[in-house]
Short mmCIF file of C-alpha atoms in Angstrom, two decimals:
data_model
loop_
_atom_site.label_atom_id
_atom_site.label_comp_id
_atom_site.label_asym_id
_atom_site.label_seq_id
_atom_site.Cartn_x
_atom_site.Cartn_y
_atom_site.Cartn_z
CA MET A 762 -6.42 8.33 55.93
CA THR A 763 -9.71 10.15 55.64
CA PRO A 764 -12.13 9.27 52.83
CA ILE A 765 -11.36 12.59 51.14
CA THR A 766 -7.65 11.71 51.11
CA ASN A 767 -8.38 8.31 49.64
CA LEU A 768 -10.51 9.92 46.95
CA ILE A 769 -7.82 12.37 46.12
CA ARG A 770 -5.17 9.55 45.88
CA ALA A 771 -7.51 7.48 43.75
CA GLY A 772 -8.06 10.35 41.36
CA THR A 773 -4.29 10.94 41.23
CA ILE A 774 -3.65 7.32 40.26
CA CYS A 775 -6.22 7.65 37.49
CA LEU A 776 -4.38 10.76 36.33
CA LEU A 777 -1.05 8.93 36.27
CA PHE A 778 -2.58 6.09 34.36
CA SER A 779 -4.02 8.63 31.85
CA TYR A 780 -0.54 10.02 31.45
CA ILE A 781 0.94 6.66 30.79
CA SER A 782 -1.80 5.89 28.20
CA THR A 783 -1.16 9.15 26.47
CA ALA A 784 2.57 8.68 26.33
CA PHE A 785 2.54 5.06 25.20
CA GLY A 786 -0.82 4.65 23.48
CA GLN A 787 -3.06 1.63 23.50
CA MET A 788 -2.07 -1.47 25.38
CA LEU A 789 -3.37 -5.00 25.79
CA ASN A 790 -3.95 -6.25 29.28
CA SER A 791 -2.73 -9.65 30.65
CA SER A 792 -6.08 -11.28 30.24
CA MET A 793 -6.35 -10.47 26.64
CA LEU A 794 -2.74 -11.59 25.99
CA SER A 795 -3.47 -14.89 27.73
CA LEU A 796 -6.44 -15.48 25.41
CA ILE A 797 -4.31 -14.72 22.37
CA ARG A 798 -1.62 -17.12 23.54
CA ALA A 799 -4.19 -19.87 24.24
CA ARG A 800 -5.59 -19.63 20.74
CA MET A 801 -2.07 -19.79 19.27
CA ILE A 802 -1.16 -22.93 21.21
CA ASN A 803 -4.52 -24.71 20.62
CA GLY A 804 -5.09 -23.74 17.01
CA THR A 805 -1.85 -24.86 15.16
CA SER A 806 -2.53 -27.31 12.35
CA THR A 807 0.27 -26.95 9.72
CA ASN A 808 4.08 -27.09 9.72
CA TRP A 809 4.72 -23.38 9.25
CA GLU A 810 2.20 -22.46 11.86
CA ALA A 811 3.89 -24.83 14.31
CA GLY A 812 7.33 -23.44 13.32
CA THR A 813 6.16 -19.85 13.83
CA GLN A 814 4.68 -20.79 17.17
CA ALA A 815 7.88 -22.46 18.35
CA GLU A 816 9.90 -19.43 17.32
CA THR A 817 7.45 -17.09 19.14
CA ILE A 818 7.72 -19.12 22.37
CA LEU A 819 11.52 -19.13 22.08
CA GLU A 820 11.71 -15.43 21.61
CA ILE A 821 9.30 -14.60 24.45
CA ASP A 822 9.69 -17.32 27.07
CA PHE A 823 13.25 -18.53 26.45
CA SER A 824 14.85 -15.34 24.94
CA GLU A 825 18.31 -16.40 25.76
CA LEU A 826 18.01 -19.20 23.26
CA ALA A 827 16.73 -17.07 20.48
CA VAL A 828 19.22 -15.54 18.03
CA PHE A 829 18.34 -12.02 19.18
CA SER A 830 20.22 -12.78 22.36
CA PRO A 831 24.05 -12.31 22.48
CA ALA A 832 24.08 -15.59 24.45
CA TYR A 833 22.24 -17.86 22.03
CA LEU A 834 25.40 -19.79 21.35
CA SER A 835 26.00 -20.60 25.07
CA PRO A 836 27.87 -23.96 25.34
CA THR A 837 25.31 -25.26 27.82
CA PRO A 838 21.52 -24.77 27.72
CA PRO A 839 20.33 -22.39 30.50
CA TYR A 840 17.01 -24.36 30.70
CA THR A 841 16.21 -27.96 31.45
CA VAL A 842 14.33 -30.29 29.14
CA ALA A 843 11.30 -29.89 31.39
CA ASP A 844 11.46 -26.11 31.17
CA LEU A 845 11.63 -26.23 27.40
CA GLN A 846 8.75 -28.58 26.92
CA PRO A 847 6.48 -26.14 25.04
CA VAL A 848 9.14 -26.01 22.31
CA ILE A 849 10.43 -29.57 22.58
CA SER A 850 6.92 -30.96 22.22
CA ILE A 851 6.56 -29.09 18.83
CA ALA A 852 9.94 -30.48 17.76
CA GLU A 853 9.02 -33.97 18.76
CA THR A 854 5.89 -33.83 16.72
CA ALA A 855 7.81 -32.44 13.75
CA VAL A 856 10.30 -35.32 13.83
CA ASN A 857 7.97 -38.13 14.55
CA ASN A 858 5.21 -37.19 12.12
CA ARG A 859 7.39 -37.33 9.03
CA SER A 860 5.56 -40.28 7.48
CA GLY A 861 8.55 -41.58 5.72
CA SER A 862 9.53 -38.16 4.40
CA GLU A 863 12.83 -36.36 5.17
CA GLN A 864 10.83 -33.24 5.64
CA LEU A 865 9.88 -32.14 9.19
CA TRP A 866 6.13 -32.58 9.93
CA GLY A 867 5.69 -34.57 6.66
CA ALA A 868 5.31 -33.63 3.01
CA ASP A 869 2.75 -31.13 1.95
CA GLY A 870 4.10 -29.88 -1.39
CA SER A 871 6.14 -27.12 0.13
CA ALA A 872 9.92 -27.44 0.31
CA GLY A 873 10.28 -24.27 2.45
CA ASP A 874 7.57 -24.50 5.08
CA PRO A 875 8.86 -27.65 6.98
CA ALA A 876 12.22 -25.92 7.51
CA SER A 877 10.47 -23.44 9.75
CA LEU A 878 10.62 -26.12 12.37
CA GLY A 879 14.40 -26.64 12.05
CA VAL A 880 15.41 -24.25 14.75
CA ALA A 881 13.11 -25.92 17.37
CA VAL A 882 14.44 -29.33 16.40
CA LEU A 883 18.04 -28.13 16.77
CA VAL A 884 17.23 -26.64 20.21
CA ALA A 885 15.64 -29.97 21.31
CA ASN A 886 18.78 -31.77 20.14
CA TRP A 887 21.07 -29.33 21.99
CA THR A 888 19.24 -30.08 25.30
CA ASN A 889 19.46 -33.85 24.67
CA ALA A 890 15.70 -34.07 24.75
CA PRO A 891 14.30 -37.72 24.53
CA TYR A 892 11.71 -39.28 22.27
CA ALA A 893 13.03 -38.39 18.83
CA ALA A 894 16.22 -38.45 16.64
CA TYR A 895 16.46 -34.68 16.45
CA ALA A 896 20.01 -34.37 15.01
CA GLN A 897 19.29 -36.84 12.26
CA ALA A 898 16.05 -35.12 11.37
CA ALA A 899 17.62 -31.74 11.23
CA GLU A 900 20.51 -33.12 9.05
CA GLN A 901 18.04 -34.73 6.67
CA GLN A 902 15.93 -31.62 6.33
CA LEU A 903 19.04 -29.64 5.61
CA GLY A 904 20.30 -32.05 3.02
CA LEU A 905 16.90 -32.11 1.28
CA LEU A 906 16.89 -28.36 0.95
CA LEU A 907 20.46 -28.10 -0.38
CA ALA A 908 20.56 -31.15 -2.56
CA GLY A 909 17.04 -32.48 -3.07
CA THR A 910 14.95 -29.39 -3.94
CA PRO A 911 14.56 -27.79 -7.37
CA ARG A 912 16.47 -24.51 -8.00
CA VAL A 913 16.30 -21.66 -10.49
CA GLU A 914 18.76 -22.98 -13.18
CA THR A 915 19.51 -19.86 -15.31
CA GLY A 916 18.80 -16.23 -15.57
CA LEU A 917 17.22 -14.16 -12.86
CA ALA A 918 17.94 -15.55 -9.38
CA ALA A 919 19.82 -18.51 -10.68
CA GLY A 920 20.62 -20.82 -7.73
CA ALA A 921 17.64 -19.81 -5.63
CA ILE A 922 16.10 -22.80 -3.88
CA SER A 923 12.47 -23.35 -4.77
CA HIS A 924 9.77 -22.93 -2.13
CA ARG A 925 7.89 -25.78 -3.73
CA THR A 926 8.88 -29.43 -4.13
CA ASP A 927 7.21 -30.16 -7.49
CA SER A 928 8.32 -27.06 -9.48
CA VAL A 929 10.54 -24.10 -9.31
CA ALA A 930 8.59 -21.35 -7.52
CA LEU A 931 9.96 -18.46 -5.34
CA TRP A 932 7.46 -17.33 -2.67
CA SER A 933 8.18 -14.40 -0.28
CA ASP A 934 7.14 -16.69 2.61
CA PHE A 935 10.40 -18.65 2.06
CA ILE A 936 12.50 -15.93 3.68
CA TYR A 937 11.08 -16.71 7.11
CA MET A 938 11.12 -20.43 6.72
CA VAL A 939 14.44 -21.41 5.22
CA PRO A 940 17.29 -18.79 5.57
CA PRO A 941 16.84 -18.62 9.36
CA PHE A 942 17.20 -22.36 9.62
CA LEU A 943 20.27 -22.40 7.37
CA ALA A 944 21.84 -19.61 9.39
CA TYR A 945 21.11 -21.17 12.79
CA TYR A 946 22.29 -24.56 11.68
CA GLY A 947 25.52 -23.02 10.53
CA ALA A 948 25.95 -21.12 13.67
CA VAL A 949 25.49 -24.07 16.05
CA THR A 950 27.70 -26.30 13.95
CA ASN A 951 30.41 -23.70 13.25
CA ASN A 952 29.68 -23.98 9.52
CA ILE A 953 30.05 -20.44 8.33
CA SER A 954 29.32 -21.41 4.75
CA LEU A 955 25.74 -22.17 5.74
CA ILE A 956 25.31 -18.71 7.26
CA HIS A 957 26.64 -17.37 3.92
CA GLU A 958 24.11 -19.47 2.07
CA ALA A 959 21.29 -18.08 4.15
CA TYR A 960 22.34 -14.54 3.08
CA ASN A 961 22.77 -15.78 -0.51
CA GLN A 962 19.25 -17.17 -0.74
CA ILE A 963 17.82 -13.90 0.57
CA SER A 964 19.78 -11.92 -1.97
CA LEU A 965 18.65 -14.19 -4.84
CA TYR A 966 14.98 -13.99 -3.77
CA ARG A 967 15.30 -10.27 -3.50
CA ASP A 968 16.57 -10.09 -7.11
CA ALA A 969 13.46 -11.99 -8.24
CA LEU A 970 10.75 -10.41 -6.08
CA LEU A 971 11.62 -6.85 -5.13
CA SER A 972 9.65 -4.18 -6.89
CA THR A 973 12.29 -1.44 -6.67
CA ASN A 974 9.91 1.41 -7.69
CA VAL A 975 7.81 0.92 -4.46
CA SER A 976 10.24 -0.93 -2.15
CA LEU A 977 7.87 -3.85 -1.74
CA TRP A 978 8.29 -7.58 -2.48
CA GLU A 979 6.06 -9.40 -4.93
CA HIS A 980 4.52 -12.58 -3.67
CA ILE A 981 5.49 -15.35 -6.09
CA TYR A 982 7.85 -15.68 -9.10
CA CYS A 983 7.92 -18.77 -11.30
CA PRO A 984 10.40 -18.85 -14.19
CA GLY A 985 8.55 -21.76 -15.84
CA PRO A 986 5.30 -22.03 -17.74
CA TYR A 987 1.97 -21.58 -15.87
CA ASP A 988 0.76 -24.76 -14.27
CA ALA A 989 -1.80 -24.27 -11.43
CA THR A 990 -1.82 -28.12 -10.84
CA VAL A 991 1.62 -27.88 -9.31
CA ASN A 992 1.30 -24.34 -7.85
CA ASN A 993 3.40 -22.97 -10.68
CA PHE A 994 2.07 -19.48 -11.17
CA ASN A 995 3.06 -15.91 -10.66
CA ASP A 996 1.62 -13.43 -8.13
CA THR A 997 3.20 -9.96 -8.73
CA GLY A 998 1.07 -8.38 -6.02
CA HIS A 999 2.46 -6.94 -2.97
CA TRP A 1000 1.00 -9.28 -0.26
CA GLY A 1001 1.15 -7.72 3.25
CA THR A 1002 1.91 -10.89 5.17
CA GLY A 1003 4.46 -11.82 2.49
CA ASN A 1004 6.38 -8.60 3.11
CA GLY A 1005 6.18 -9.18 6.89
CA TRP A 1006 7.58 -12.72 6.41
CA VAL A 1007 10.44 -11.11 4.50
CA ALA A 1008 11.30 -8.54 7.09
CA ALA A 1009 10.90 -11.03 9.94
CA GLY A 1010 13.08 -13.75 8.19
CA MET A 1011 15.84 -11.22 7.42
CA LEU A 1012 15.85 -9.98 11.03
CA ARG A 1013 16.52 -13.51 12.30
CA VAL A 1014 19.39 -14.09 9.86
CA LEU A 1015 20.82 -10.61 10.66
CA ALA A 1016 20.60 -11.46 14.39
CA THR A 1017 22.31 -14.82 13.91
CA MET A 1018 25.18 -13.05 12.29
CA LYS A 1019 25.41 -10.11 14.72
CA ASN A 1020 25.35 -12.23 17.74
CA SER A 1021 27.85 -14.81 16.49
CA PRO A 1022 31.65 -14.98 16.96
CA TRP A 1023 32.12 -14.22 13.30
CA SER A 1024 30.10 -10.96 13.07
CA ILE A 1025 32.94 -8.52 12.57
CA SER A 1026 35.41 -10.85 10.69
CA ASP A 1027 32.97 -12.41 8.32
CA PHE A 1028 29.65 -10.71 7.99
CA GLN A 1029 29.88 -6.93 8.16
CA THR A 1030 28.89 -6.34 4.61
CA GLN A 1031 26.10 -8.90 4.76
CA GLU A 1032 24.79 -7.33 8.00
CA GLU A 1033 24.64 -3.90 6.44
CA ASP A 1034 22.88 -5.25 3.42
CA LEU A 1035 20.31 -7.05 5.49
CA SER A 1036 19.64 -4.08 7.70
CA ASN A 1037 19.18 -1.88 4.57
CA TRP A 1038 16.93 -4.45 2.97
CA ILE A 1039 14.75 -4.59 6.01
CA THR A 1040 14.51 -0.80 6.05
CA GLU A 1041 13.59 -1.02 2.35
CA VAL A 1042 10.53 -3.17 3.14
CA HIS A 1043 9.56 -1.00 6.09
CA THR A 1044 9.78 2.08 3.93
CA GLY A 1045 7.54 0.58 1.28
CA MET A 1046 4.97 -0.65 3.78
CA SER A 1047 4.92 2.71 5.66
CA ALA A 1048 4.22 4.54 2.41
CA VAL A 1049 0.96 2.70 1.90
CA LEU A 1050 -0.39 2.47 5.46
CA PRO A 1051 -4.06 3.57 5.25
CA PRO A 1052 -5.47 6.09 7.82
CA SER A 1053 -7.21 3.15 9.60
CA GLY A 1054 -3.82 1.78 10.63
CA ILE A 1055 -4.74 -1.64 9.13
CA PHE A 1056 -3.07 -2.70 5.88
CA GLY A 1057 -4.97 -4.22 3.15
CA ASN A 1058 -4.17 -7.89 2.35
CA PHE A 1059 -2.48 -6.61 -0.78
CA VAL A 1060 -0.99 -3.46 0.76
CA ASP A 1061 -1.13 -1.06 -2.20
CA VAL A 1062 -4.64 -2.00 -3.27
CA ALA A 1063 -7.70 -0.22 -1.81
CA ASP A 1064 -10.14 -2.26 0.31
CA ASP A 1065 -12.89 -3.84 -1.75
CA ALA A 1066 -10.98 -3.09 -4.93
CA VAL A 1067 -10.10 -5.90 -7.39
CA VAL A 1068 -6.59 -7.30 -7.08
CA THR A 1069 -5.66 -7.36 -10.74
CA THR A 1070 -2.39 -9.20 -10.09
CA PHE A 1071 -4.11 -12.39 -8.88
CA GLU A 1072 -7.28 -13.83 -10.51
CA GLY A 1073 -9.47 -10.85 -9.78
CA ALA A 1074 -9.58 -11.34 -6.00
CA VAL A 1075 -11.24 -8.61 -4.03
CA ASN A 1076 -9.04 -6.93 -1.43
CA PHE A 1077 -9.85 -6.63 2.26
CA PRO A 1078 -8.21 -5.27 5.51
CA ASP A 1079 -5.88 -7.74 7.15
CA ALA A 1080 -4.85 -7.24 10.81
CA SER A 1081 -2.49 -10.27 10.61
CA GLY A 1082 0.04 -8.74 8.17
CA THR A 1083 -0.38 -5.38 10.07
CA ALA A 1084 0.72 -7.09 13.23
CA LEU A 1085 3.73 -8.68 11.60
CA PHE A 1086 4.81 -5.40 10.07
CA ALA A 1087 4.73 -3.52 13.35
CA SER A 1088 6.49 -6.35 15.16
CA THR A 1089 9.41 -6.28 12.77
CA VAL A 1090 9.72 -2.46 13.01
CA TYR A 1091 10.21 -2.65 16.83
CA ARG A 1092 12.58 -5.57 16.48
CA HIS A 1093 14.78 -3.74 13.95
CA LEU A 1094 14.89 -0.66 16.19
CA THR A 1095 16.26 -2.69 19.12
CA LEU A 1096 18.54 -4.93 17.04
CA SER A 1097 20.12 -2.37 14.74
CA ASN A 1098 18.96 1.10 15.80
CA PRO A 1099 18.68 2.03 12.11
CA PRO A 1100 18.89 5.73 11.14
CA ASN A 1101 16.03 7.92 9.89
CA TYR A 1102 13.27 5.60 11.32
CA GLU A 1103 11.00 8.38 12.63
CA ASN A 1104 8.37 7.97 9.97
CA ILE A 1105 8.59 4.12 9.96
CA THR A 1106 8.29 4.08 13.84
CA ALA A 1107 5.30 6.49 13.56
CA SER A 1108 3.61 3.99 11.09
CA ALA A 1109 4.22 1.06 13.47
CA GLU A 1110 2.73 3.01 16.32
CA ILE A 1111 -0.34 3.85 14.21
CA ALA A 1112 -0.73 0.24 13.32
CA ARG A 1113 -0.21 -1.05 16.93
CA ASN A 1114 -2.63 1.51 18.39
CA ALA A 1115 -5.25 0.50 15.83
CA LEU A 1116 -4.84 -3.21 16.65
CA TYR A 1117 -4.81 -2.52 20.43
CA ALA A 1118 -7.70 -0.01 20.46
CA ASN A 1119 -9.96 -0.42 23.54
CA ASN A 1120 -7.81 -3.18 24.99
CA GLY A 1121 -8.07 -5.02 21.73
CA THR A 1122 -11.82 -5.20 21.54
CA ALA A 1123 -11.75 -3.46 18.13
CA HIS A 1124 -9.70 -6.30 16.63
CA PHE A 1125 -9.97 -9.35 18.89
CA ASP A 1126 -13.13 -11.36 19.53
CA ILE A 1127 -14.17 -12.54 23.00
CA ASP A 1128 -12.01 -15.75 22.56
CA GLY A 1129 -8.86 -13.70 21.70
CA TRP A 1130 -8.80 -14.28 18.01
CA LEU A 1131 -7.43 -11.42 15.89
CA PHE A 1132 -9.68 -10.06 13.13
CA PRO A 1133 -10.13 -9.32 10.21
CA VAL A 1134 -7.46 -11.63 8.91
CA VAL A 1135 -6.33 -13.30 5.71
CA ASP A 1136 -7.07 -17.05 5.44
CA PRO A 1137 -3.53 -18.55 6.16
CA HIS A 1138 -4.34 -21.40 3.84
CA ALA A 1139 -5.71 -19.21 0.87
CA PHE A 1140 -3.76 -15.98 0.66
CA ALA A 1141 -6.22 -14.11 -1.49
CA GLN A 1142 -9.24 -14.86 0.70
CA SER A 1143 -10.46 -13.38 3.94
CA GLY A 1144 -10.42 -15.94 6.81
CA ASN A 1145 -12.08 -16.50 10.19
CA ASN A 1146 -9.23 -17.52 12.50
CA SER A 1147 -5.53 -17.42 11.90
CA ASP A 1148 -3.06 -19.31 14.13
CA GLU A 1149 -0.06 -17.50 12.65
CA ALA A 1150 -1.76 -14.12 13.37
CA GLN A 1151 -1.78 -15.03 17.09
CA SER A 1152 1.94 -15.56 16.93
CA PHE A 1153 2.42 -12.23 15.17
CA VAL A 1154 0.54 -10.39 17.85
CA LEU A 1155 2.50 -12.01 20.67
CA GLN A 1156 5.73 -11.13 18.85
CA LEU A 1157 4.46 -7.60 18.40
CA ASP A 1158 3.64 -7.07 22.00
CA SER A 1159 6.98 -8.43 23.18
CA ASN A 1160 9.01 -6.58 20.64
CA TRP A 1161 7.15 -3.32 21.44
CA LYS A 1162 7.73 -3.67 25.19
CA THR A 1163 11.39 -4.49 24.57
CA TRP A 1164 11.65 -1.27 22.51
CA ILE A 1165 9.81 0.70 25.15
CA ALA A 1166 12.28 -0.51 27.77
CA SER A 1167 15.39 0.13 25.64
CA ASN A 1168 17.34 3.26 25.08
CA SER A 1169 16.14 3.32 21.54
CA VAL A 1170 12.77 4.61 22.60
CA ILE A 1171 14.06 7.76 24.28
CA SER A 1172 14.34 10.08 21.24
CA VAL A 1173 11.14 8.91 19.59
CA GLY A 1174 9.42 8.59 22.98
CA ARG A 1175 10.18 12.20 23.93
CA ARG A 1176 9.04 13.54 20.60
CA ARG A 1177 5.73 11.53 20.89
CA VAL A 1178 5.10 12.78 24.46
CA ALA A 1179 5.93 16.35 23.54
CA THR A 1180 3.45 16.31 20.70
CA THR A 1181 0.62 14.79 22.63
CA LEU A 1182 1.00 16.30 26.11
CA SER A 1183 0.06 19.92 26.68
CA PHE A 1184 1.79 22.12 29.22
CA ALA A 1185 -1.32 21.91 31.41
CA SER A 1186 -1.23 18.06 31.43
CA ILE A 1187 2.49 17.97 32.26
CA THR A 1188 1.77 20.40 35.15
CA ALA A 1189 -1.05 18.10 36.34
CA LEU A 1190 1.32 15.17 36.18
CA VAL A 1191 3.87 16.96 38.41
CA CYS A 1192 1.11 17.83 40.89
CA ALA A 1193 -0.06 14.28 40.90
CA ILE A 1194 3.34 12.93 41.73
CA VAL A 1195 3.68 15.47 44.59
CA ILE A 1196 0.31 14.41 45.99
CA LEU A 1197 1.34 10.77 45.98
CA LEU A 1198 4.55 11.55 47.75
CA VAL A 1199 2.96 13.59 50.47
#
């Protein structure tokens, strides 16, 4: 080829790349994604962060084992113990670091957070992984939740399991930690009543925490008297990450039902409810997405404004909850193909493009940490690094790419391309393809 021909072909490739970028928006390259993953793996320090990491690895690297796969109840594991070591090592740590407690990863005051590790422990048991008594540990964790944890006794949400061990307190975080474990345990042991209980707990928590006027969940409900010494306090604010936890947890329970043998016979009504409740959260979140594409920590409070619902904290932008919101939108699209999702999908795309701007340099530092983020250990404060945020981003990227590759993207994708590409650019695209084929 002549130098001029090479130049033309190079320019044509650039044009094609420009077209792809226009059609699909901002993207993260493999180097940035590797950095994000490394920070997730190296930074985990708490039980729920480890549980979230294990679930993220399952969904991305071993998707056949995640409940979003129709094959998740396969009678034989499609992977070896060696293959699954990234998940099994987390499960092993969870079981062997209990320090005399029946809770996975040891006691920390939360009844719900340790259960986030339950699925990883059950997967390890299924593969006959060595070095820990996985089945016994999962059974003890289940028993502690069902029979050894305080519950709401009367009135609103009576029967709801507390998120705390030392008082009755319902936290929105619970929906990601406990119901998915209950449902998965029920599915792998053919115990349909446990899957029903997962749904029941979500329904009770929704009764207590949903603000029906704005379709957003409040963060914390405590029926008892205020006592900060045992984390017995109310937070009626609409915490962004909390609403993300809610949508993500309901999606996992919904998938557990849909991809089980009992989907049609036992869970049709529950599946419809869960899909509607997920839509409910997405609708509420989409309605308050700011022009920046990054939600506030409390999503319906302006940045730098006082959060009147929680001790006068000052609000700030939070990319962590933003990533979790967008991730759950794409997951719901591919799992359920819900109707009338155009505006919600557009909100997810605005959020994702904001997070991904300039290959992520707008919201990721040179080490791959997402910013700005809420402190995962102090929900009303801005933090520096967030291990869970790294998991949220990886889930987002995987779920978005799955959506792009699925049929569900066709209608929205065509509409997006039609509104962003001019006739001239489409003509140029056709010419570019012709040049490359010559």
